[in-house]
PDB file of C-alpha atoms in Angstrom:
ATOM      1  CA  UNK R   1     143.389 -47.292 112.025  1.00 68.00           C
ATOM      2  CA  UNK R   2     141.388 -49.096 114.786  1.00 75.00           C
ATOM      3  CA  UNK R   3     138.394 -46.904 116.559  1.00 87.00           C
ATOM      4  CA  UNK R   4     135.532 -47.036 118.602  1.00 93.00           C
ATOM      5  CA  UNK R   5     132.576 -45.291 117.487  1.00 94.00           C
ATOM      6  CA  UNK R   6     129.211 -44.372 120.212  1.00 95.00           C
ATOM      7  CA  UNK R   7     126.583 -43.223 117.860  1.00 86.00           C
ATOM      8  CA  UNK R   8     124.984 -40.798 120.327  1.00 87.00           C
ATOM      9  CA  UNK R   9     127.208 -38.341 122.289  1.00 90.00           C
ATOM     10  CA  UNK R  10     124.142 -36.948 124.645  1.00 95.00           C
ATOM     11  CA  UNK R  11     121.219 -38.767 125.670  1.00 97.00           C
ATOM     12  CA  UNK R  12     117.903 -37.529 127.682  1.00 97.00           C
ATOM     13  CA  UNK R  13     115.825 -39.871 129.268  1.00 97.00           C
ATOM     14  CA  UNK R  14     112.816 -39.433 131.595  1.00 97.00           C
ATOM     15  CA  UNK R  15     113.245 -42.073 134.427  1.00 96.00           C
ATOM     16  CA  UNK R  16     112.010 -45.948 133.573  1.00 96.00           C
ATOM     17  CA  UNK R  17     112.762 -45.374 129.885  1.00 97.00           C
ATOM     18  CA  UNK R  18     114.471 -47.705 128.242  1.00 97.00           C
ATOM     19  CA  UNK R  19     118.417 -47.166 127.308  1.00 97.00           C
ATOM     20  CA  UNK R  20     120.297 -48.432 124.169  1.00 97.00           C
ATOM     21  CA  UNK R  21     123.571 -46.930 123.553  1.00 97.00           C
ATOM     22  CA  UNK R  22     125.123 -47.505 120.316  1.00 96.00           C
ATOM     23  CA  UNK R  23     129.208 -48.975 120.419  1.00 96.00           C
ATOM     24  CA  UNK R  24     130.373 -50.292 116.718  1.00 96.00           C
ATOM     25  CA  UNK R  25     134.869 -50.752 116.484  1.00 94.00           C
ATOM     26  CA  UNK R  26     136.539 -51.333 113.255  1.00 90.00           C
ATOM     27  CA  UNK R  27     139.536 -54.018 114.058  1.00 82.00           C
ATOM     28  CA  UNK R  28     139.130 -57.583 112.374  1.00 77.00           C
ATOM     29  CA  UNK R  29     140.712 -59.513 114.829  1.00 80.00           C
ATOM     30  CA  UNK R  30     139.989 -61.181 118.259  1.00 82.00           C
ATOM     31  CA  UNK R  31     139.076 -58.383 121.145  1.00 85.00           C
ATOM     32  CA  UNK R  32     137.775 -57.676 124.588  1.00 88.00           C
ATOM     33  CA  UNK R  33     135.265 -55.490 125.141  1.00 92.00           C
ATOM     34  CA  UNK R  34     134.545 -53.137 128.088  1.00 94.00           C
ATOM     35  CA  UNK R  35     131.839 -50.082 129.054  1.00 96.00           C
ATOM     36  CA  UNK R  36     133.079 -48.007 131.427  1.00 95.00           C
ATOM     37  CA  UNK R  37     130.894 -45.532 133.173  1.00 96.00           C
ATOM     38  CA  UNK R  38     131.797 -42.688 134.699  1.00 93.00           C
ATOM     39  CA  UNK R  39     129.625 -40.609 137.140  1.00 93.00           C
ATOM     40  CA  UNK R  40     129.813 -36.855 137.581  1.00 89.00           C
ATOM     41  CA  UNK R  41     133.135 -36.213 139.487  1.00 84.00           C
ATOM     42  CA  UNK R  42     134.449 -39.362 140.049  1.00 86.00           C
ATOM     43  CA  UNK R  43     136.804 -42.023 138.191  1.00 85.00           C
ATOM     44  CA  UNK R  44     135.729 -44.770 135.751  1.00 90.00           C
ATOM     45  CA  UNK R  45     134.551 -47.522 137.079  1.00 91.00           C
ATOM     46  CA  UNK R  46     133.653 -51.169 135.193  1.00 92.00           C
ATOM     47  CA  UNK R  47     129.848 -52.079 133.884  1.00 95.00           C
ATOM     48  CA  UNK R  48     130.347 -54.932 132.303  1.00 94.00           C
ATOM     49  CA  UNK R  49     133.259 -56.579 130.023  1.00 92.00           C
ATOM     50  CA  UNK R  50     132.821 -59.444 127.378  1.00 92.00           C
ATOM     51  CA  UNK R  51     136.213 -61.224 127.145  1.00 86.00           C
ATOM     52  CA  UNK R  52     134.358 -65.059 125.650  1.00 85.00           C
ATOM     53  CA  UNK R  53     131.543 -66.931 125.731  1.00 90.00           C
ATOM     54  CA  UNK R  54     128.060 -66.088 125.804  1.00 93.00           C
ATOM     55  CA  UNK R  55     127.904 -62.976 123.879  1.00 94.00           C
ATOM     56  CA  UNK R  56     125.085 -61.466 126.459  1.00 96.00           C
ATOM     57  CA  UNK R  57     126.637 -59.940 129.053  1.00 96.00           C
ATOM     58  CA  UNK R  58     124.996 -59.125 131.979  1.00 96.00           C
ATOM     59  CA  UNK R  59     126.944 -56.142 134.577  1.00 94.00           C
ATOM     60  CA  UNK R  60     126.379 -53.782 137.520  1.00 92.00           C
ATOM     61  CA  UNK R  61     123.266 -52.146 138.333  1.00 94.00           C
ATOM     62  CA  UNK R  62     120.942 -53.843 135.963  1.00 96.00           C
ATOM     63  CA  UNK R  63     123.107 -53.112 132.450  1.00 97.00           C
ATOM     64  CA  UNK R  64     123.673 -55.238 129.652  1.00 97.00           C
ATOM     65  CA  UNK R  65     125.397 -55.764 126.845  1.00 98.00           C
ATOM     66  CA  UNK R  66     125.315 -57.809 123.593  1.00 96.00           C
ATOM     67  CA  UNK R  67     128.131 -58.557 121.170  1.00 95.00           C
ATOM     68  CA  UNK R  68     127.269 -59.445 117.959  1.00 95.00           C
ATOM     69  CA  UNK R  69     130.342 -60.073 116.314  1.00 91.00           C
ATOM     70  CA  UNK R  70     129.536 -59.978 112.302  1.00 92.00           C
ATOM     71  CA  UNK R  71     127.973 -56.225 113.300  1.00 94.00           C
ATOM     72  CA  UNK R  72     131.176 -54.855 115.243  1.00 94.00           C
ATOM     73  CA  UNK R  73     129.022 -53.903 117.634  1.00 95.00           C
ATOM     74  CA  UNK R  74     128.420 -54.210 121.751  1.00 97.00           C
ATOM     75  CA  UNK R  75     125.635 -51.802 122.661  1.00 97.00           C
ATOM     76  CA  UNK R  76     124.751 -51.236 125.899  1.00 97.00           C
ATOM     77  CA  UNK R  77     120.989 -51.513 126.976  1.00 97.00           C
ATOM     78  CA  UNK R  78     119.186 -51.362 130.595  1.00 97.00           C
ATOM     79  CA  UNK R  79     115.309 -51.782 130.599  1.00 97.00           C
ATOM     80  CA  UNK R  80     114.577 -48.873 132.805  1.00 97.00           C
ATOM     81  CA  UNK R  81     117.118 -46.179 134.236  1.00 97.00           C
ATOM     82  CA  UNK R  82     117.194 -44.796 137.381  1.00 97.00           C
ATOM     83  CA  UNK R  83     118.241 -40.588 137.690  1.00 96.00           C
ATOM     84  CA  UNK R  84     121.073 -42.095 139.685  1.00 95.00           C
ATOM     85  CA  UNK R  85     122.150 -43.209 135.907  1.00 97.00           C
ATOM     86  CA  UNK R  86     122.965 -39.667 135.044  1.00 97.00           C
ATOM     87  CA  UNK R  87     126.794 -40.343 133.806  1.00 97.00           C
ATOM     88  CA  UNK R  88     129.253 -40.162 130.895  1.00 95.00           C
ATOM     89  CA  UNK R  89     129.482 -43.526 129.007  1.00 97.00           C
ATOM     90  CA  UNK R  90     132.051 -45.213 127.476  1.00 95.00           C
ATOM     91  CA  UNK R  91     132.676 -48.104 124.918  1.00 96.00           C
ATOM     92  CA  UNK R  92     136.272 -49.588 125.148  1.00 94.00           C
ATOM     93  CA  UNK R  93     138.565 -52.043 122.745  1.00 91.00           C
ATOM     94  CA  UNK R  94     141.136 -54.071 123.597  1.00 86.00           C
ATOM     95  CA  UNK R  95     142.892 -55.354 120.550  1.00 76.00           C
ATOM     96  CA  UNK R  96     144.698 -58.723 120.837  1.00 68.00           C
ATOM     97  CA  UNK R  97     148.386 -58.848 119.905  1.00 63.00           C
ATOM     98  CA  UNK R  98     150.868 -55.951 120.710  1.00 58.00           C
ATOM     99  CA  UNK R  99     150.012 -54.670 124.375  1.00 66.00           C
ATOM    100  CA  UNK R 100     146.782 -55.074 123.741  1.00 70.00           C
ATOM    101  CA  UNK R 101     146.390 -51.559 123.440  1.00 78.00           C
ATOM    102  CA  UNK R 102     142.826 -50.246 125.250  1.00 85.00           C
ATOM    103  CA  UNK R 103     140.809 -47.879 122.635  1.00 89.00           C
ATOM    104  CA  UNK R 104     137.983 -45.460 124.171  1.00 92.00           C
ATOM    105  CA  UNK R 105     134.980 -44.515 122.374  1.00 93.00           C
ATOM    106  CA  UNK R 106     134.160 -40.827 122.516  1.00 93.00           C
ATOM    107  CA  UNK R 107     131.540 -41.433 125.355  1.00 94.00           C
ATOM    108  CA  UNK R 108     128.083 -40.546 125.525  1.00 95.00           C
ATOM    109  CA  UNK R 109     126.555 -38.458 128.106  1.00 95.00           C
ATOM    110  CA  UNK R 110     123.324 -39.485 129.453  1.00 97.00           C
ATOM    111  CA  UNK R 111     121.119 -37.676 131.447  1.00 97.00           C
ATOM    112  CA  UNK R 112     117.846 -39.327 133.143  1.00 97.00           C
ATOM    113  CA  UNK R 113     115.263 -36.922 134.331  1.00 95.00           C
ATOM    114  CA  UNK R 114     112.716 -37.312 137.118  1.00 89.00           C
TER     115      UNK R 114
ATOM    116  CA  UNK P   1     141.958 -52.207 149.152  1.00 81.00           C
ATOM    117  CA  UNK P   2     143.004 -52.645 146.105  1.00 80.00           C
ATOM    118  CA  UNK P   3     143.438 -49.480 144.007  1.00 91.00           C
ATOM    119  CA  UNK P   4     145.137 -46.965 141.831  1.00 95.00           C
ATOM    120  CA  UNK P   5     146.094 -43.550 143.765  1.00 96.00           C
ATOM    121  CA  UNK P   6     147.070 -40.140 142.016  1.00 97.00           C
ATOM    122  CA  UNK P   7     147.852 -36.562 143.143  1.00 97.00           C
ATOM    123  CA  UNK P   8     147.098 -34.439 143.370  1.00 97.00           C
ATOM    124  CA  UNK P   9     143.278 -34.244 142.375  1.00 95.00           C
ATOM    125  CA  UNK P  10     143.808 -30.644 141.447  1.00 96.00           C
ATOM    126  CA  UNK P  11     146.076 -28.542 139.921  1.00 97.00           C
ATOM    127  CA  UNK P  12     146.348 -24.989 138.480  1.00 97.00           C
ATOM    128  CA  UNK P  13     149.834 -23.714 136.942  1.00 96.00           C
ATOM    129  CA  UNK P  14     151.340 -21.226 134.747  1.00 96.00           C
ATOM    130  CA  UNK P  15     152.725 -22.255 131.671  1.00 97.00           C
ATOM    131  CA  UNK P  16     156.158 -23.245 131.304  1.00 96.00           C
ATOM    132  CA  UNK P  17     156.501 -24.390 135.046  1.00 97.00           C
ATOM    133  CA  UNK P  18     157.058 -28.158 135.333  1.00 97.00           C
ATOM    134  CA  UNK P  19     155.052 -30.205 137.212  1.00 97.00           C
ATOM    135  CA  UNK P  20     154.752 -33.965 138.259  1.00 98.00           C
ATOM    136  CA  UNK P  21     151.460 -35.971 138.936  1.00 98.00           C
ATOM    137  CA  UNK P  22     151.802 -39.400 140.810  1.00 98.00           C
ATOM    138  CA  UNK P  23     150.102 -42.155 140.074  1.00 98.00           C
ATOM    139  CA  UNK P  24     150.864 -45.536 142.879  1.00 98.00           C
ATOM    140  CA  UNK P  25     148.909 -48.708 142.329  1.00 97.00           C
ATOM    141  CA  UNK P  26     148.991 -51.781 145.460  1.00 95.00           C
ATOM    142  CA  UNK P  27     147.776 -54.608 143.279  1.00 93.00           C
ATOM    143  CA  UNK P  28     150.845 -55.393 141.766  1.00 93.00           C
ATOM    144  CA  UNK P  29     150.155 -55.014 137.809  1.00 93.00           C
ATOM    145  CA  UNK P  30     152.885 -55.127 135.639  1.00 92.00           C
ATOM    146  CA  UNK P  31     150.792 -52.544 133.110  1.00 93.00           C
ATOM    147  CA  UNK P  32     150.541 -49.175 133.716  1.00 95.00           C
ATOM    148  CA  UNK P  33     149.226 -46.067 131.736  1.00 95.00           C
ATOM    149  CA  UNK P  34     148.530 -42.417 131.339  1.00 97.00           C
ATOM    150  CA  UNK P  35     145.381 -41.265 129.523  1.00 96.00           C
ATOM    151  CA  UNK P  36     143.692 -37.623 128.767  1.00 96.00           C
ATOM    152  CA  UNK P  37     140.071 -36.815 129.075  1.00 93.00           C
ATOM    153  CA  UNK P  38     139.248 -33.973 126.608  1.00 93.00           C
ATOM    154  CA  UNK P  39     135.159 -33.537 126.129  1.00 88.00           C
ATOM    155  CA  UNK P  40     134.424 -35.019 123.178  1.00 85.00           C
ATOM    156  CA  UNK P  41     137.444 -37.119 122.352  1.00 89.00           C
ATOM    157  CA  UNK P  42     137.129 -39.828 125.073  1.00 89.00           C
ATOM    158  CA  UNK P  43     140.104 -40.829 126.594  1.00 92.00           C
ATOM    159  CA  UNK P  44     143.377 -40.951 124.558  1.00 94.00           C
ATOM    160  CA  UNK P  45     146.782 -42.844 125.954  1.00 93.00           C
ATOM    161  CA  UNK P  46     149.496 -40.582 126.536  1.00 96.00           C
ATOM    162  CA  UNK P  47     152.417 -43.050 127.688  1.00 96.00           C
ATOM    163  CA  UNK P  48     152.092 -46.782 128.805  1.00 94.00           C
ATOM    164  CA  UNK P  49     154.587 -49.271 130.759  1.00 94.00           C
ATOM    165  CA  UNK P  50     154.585 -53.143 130.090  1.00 91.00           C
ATOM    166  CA  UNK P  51     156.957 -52.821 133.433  1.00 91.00           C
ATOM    167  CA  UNK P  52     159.925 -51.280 135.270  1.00 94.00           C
ATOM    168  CA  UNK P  53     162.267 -49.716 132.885  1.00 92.00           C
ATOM    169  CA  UNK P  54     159.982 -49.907 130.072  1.00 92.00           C
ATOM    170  CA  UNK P  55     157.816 -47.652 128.812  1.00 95.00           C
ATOM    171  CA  UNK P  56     156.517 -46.441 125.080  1.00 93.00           C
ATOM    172  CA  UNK P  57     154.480 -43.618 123.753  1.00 93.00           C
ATOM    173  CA  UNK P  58     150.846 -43.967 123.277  1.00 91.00           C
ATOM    174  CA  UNK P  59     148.506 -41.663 120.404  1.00 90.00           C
ATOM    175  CA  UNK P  60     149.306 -38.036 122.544  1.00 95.00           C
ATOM    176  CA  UNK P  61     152.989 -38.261 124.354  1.00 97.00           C
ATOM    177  CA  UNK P  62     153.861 -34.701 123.264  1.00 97.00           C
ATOM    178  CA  UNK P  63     154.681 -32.473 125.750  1.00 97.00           C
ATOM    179  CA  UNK P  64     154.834 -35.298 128.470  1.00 98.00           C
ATOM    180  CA  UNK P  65     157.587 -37.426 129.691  1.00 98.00           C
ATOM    181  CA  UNK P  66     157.210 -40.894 132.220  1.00 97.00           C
ATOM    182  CA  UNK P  67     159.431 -42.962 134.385  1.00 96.00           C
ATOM    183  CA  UNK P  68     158.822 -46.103 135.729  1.00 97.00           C
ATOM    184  CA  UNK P  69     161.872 -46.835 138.489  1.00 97.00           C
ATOM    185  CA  UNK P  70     159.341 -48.987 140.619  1.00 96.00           C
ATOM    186  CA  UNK P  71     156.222 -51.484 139.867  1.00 96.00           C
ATOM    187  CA  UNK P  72     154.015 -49.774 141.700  1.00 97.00           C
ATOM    188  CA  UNK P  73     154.945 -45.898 140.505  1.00 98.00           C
ATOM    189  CA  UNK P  74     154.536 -44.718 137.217  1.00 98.00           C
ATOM    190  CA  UNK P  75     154.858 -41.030 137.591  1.00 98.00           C
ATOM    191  CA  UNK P  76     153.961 -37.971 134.654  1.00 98.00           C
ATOM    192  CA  UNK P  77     156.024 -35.274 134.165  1.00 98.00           C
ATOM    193  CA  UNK P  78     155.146 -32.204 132.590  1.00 97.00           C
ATOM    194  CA  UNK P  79     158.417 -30.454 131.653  1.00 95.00           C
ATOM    195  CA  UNK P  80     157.215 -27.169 130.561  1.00 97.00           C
ATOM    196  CA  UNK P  81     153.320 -27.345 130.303  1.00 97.00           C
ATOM    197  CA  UNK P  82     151.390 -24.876 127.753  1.00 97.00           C
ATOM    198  CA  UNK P  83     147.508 -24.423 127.972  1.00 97.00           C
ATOM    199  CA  UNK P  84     146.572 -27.064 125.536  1.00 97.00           C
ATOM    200  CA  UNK P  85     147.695 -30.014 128.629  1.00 98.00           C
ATOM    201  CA  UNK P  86     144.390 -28.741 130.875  1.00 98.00           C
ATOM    202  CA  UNK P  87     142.857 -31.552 130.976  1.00 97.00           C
ATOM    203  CA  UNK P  88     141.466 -34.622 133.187  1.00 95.00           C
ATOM    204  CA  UNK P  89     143.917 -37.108 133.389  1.00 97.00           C
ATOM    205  CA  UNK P  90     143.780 -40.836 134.586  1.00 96.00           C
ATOM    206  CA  UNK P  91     146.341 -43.436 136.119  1.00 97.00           C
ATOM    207  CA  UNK P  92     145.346 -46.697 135.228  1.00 95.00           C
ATOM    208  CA  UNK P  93     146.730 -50.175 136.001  1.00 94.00           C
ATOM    209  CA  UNK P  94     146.374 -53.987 134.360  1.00 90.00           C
ATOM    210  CA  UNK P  95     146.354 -57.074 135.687  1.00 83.00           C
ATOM    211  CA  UNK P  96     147.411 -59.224 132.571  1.00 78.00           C
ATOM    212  CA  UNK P  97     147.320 -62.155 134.325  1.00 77.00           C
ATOM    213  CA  UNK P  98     143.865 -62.775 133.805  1.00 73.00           C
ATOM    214  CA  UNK P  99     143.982 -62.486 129.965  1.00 68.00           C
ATOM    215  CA  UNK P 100     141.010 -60.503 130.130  1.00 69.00           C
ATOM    216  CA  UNK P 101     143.065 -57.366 130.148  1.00 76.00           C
ATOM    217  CA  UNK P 102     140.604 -55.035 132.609  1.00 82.00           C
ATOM    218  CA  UNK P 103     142.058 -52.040 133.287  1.00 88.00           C
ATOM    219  CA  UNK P 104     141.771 -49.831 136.838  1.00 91.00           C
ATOM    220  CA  UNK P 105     141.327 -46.253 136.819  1.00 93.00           C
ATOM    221  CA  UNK P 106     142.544 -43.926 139.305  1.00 94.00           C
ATOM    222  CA  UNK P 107     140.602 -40.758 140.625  1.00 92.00           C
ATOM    223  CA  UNK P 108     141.729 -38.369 138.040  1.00 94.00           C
ATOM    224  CA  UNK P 109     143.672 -35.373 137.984  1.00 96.00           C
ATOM    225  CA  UNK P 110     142.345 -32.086 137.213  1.00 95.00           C
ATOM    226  CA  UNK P 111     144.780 -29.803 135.734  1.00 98.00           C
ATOM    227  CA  UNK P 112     144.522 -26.094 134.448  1.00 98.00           C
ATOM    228  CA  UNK P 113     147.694 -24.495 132.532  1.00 97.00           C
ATOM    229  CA  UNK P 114     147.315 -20.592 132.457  1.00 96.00           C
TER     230      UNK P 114
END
């Protein structure tokens, strides 16, 4: 069955440290890719989204994100968080064909400390 | 603006006492779908709808029942909810048009079965 695997599910960071969050999928065919981030209390909103083309994709608030297709894999970096990147993170498939079903990663929490 | 509305934001019920959360999107997406947040497990699709009149299950549909009589309304019913339904749950919306198949959250609903 297709998933979405994030390697770390909580992350502490002291603030200006460097993030890399881990996203590998197992589906063999064409997809889109998404990170969704989701801040304490609210609703998901879009970072970034890699749909074709250049396989760095640059989002919102200084993220990043690089497919490398023969890995499965579309981590998520940012040079140097802010504590105003405390949030929930999540890696998300869409599989071509079907409905093009969306599939959600488990999420990672990240916390950024003062 | 263009978004994706749901109510309510909170909820607390008993069990067995059926219950209806609405979910209203103004940007005229054919897609619409239901998903549950559950810590750990990311979020998983309960029901989807490619458009009015159809709808199909997604991985969790038990215990839950859609309708979608309008584009914009794609309402979740909760016919007799037991404790294991508390959960956050999102509306979200798709524009397909655009091939890149982003998807819009709504706010979230909390709910709490007792």
């Amino acid at each position: 069955a297709q998933s979405v695997s994030q390697h770390n599910h909580h992350v502490i960071l002291s603030e200006a440290a460097s993030l890399e969050l881990g996203c590998n999928y197992s589906y063999g065919g064409t997809v889109n890719l998404f990170w969704y981030v989701q801040y304490p209390g609210q609703h998901l909103q879009l970072l970034l989204k890699y749909f074709s083309g250049d396989p760095l994709v640059k989002g919102i608030k200084g993220f990043e994100a690089e497919f490398i297709k023969s890995k499965f894999s579309f981590n998520l970096r940012k040079p140097s968080v802010q504590w105003s990147d405390t949030a929930e993170y999540f890696c998300a498939v869409t599989l071509s064909g079907g409905y093009n079903k969306l599939i959600f990663g488990a999420g990672t929490r990240l916390a950024v400390h003062p | 603006e263009a978004q994706v509305t749901q109510n309510p934001r909170y909820l607390i019920t008993v069990t067995g006492k059926k219950l209806t959360v609405t979910c209203s999107q103004n940007m005229n997406h054919e897609y619409m779908s239901w998903y549950r947040q559950d810590p750990g497990l990311g979020l998983r699709q309960i029901y989807y709808s490619m458009n009015v009149e159809v709808t199909d299950k997604g991985d969790v549909p038990e215990g839950y029942k859609v309708s979608r009589k309008e584009k914009r309304n794609f309402p979740l019913i909760l016919e007799s909810p037991s404790p294991n339904q508390t959960s956050l749950y999102f509306c979200a919306s798709r524009d397909d048009k655009t091939e890149t198949y982003e998807q819009y959250f709504g706010p979230g609903t909390r709910l709490t079965v007792t």
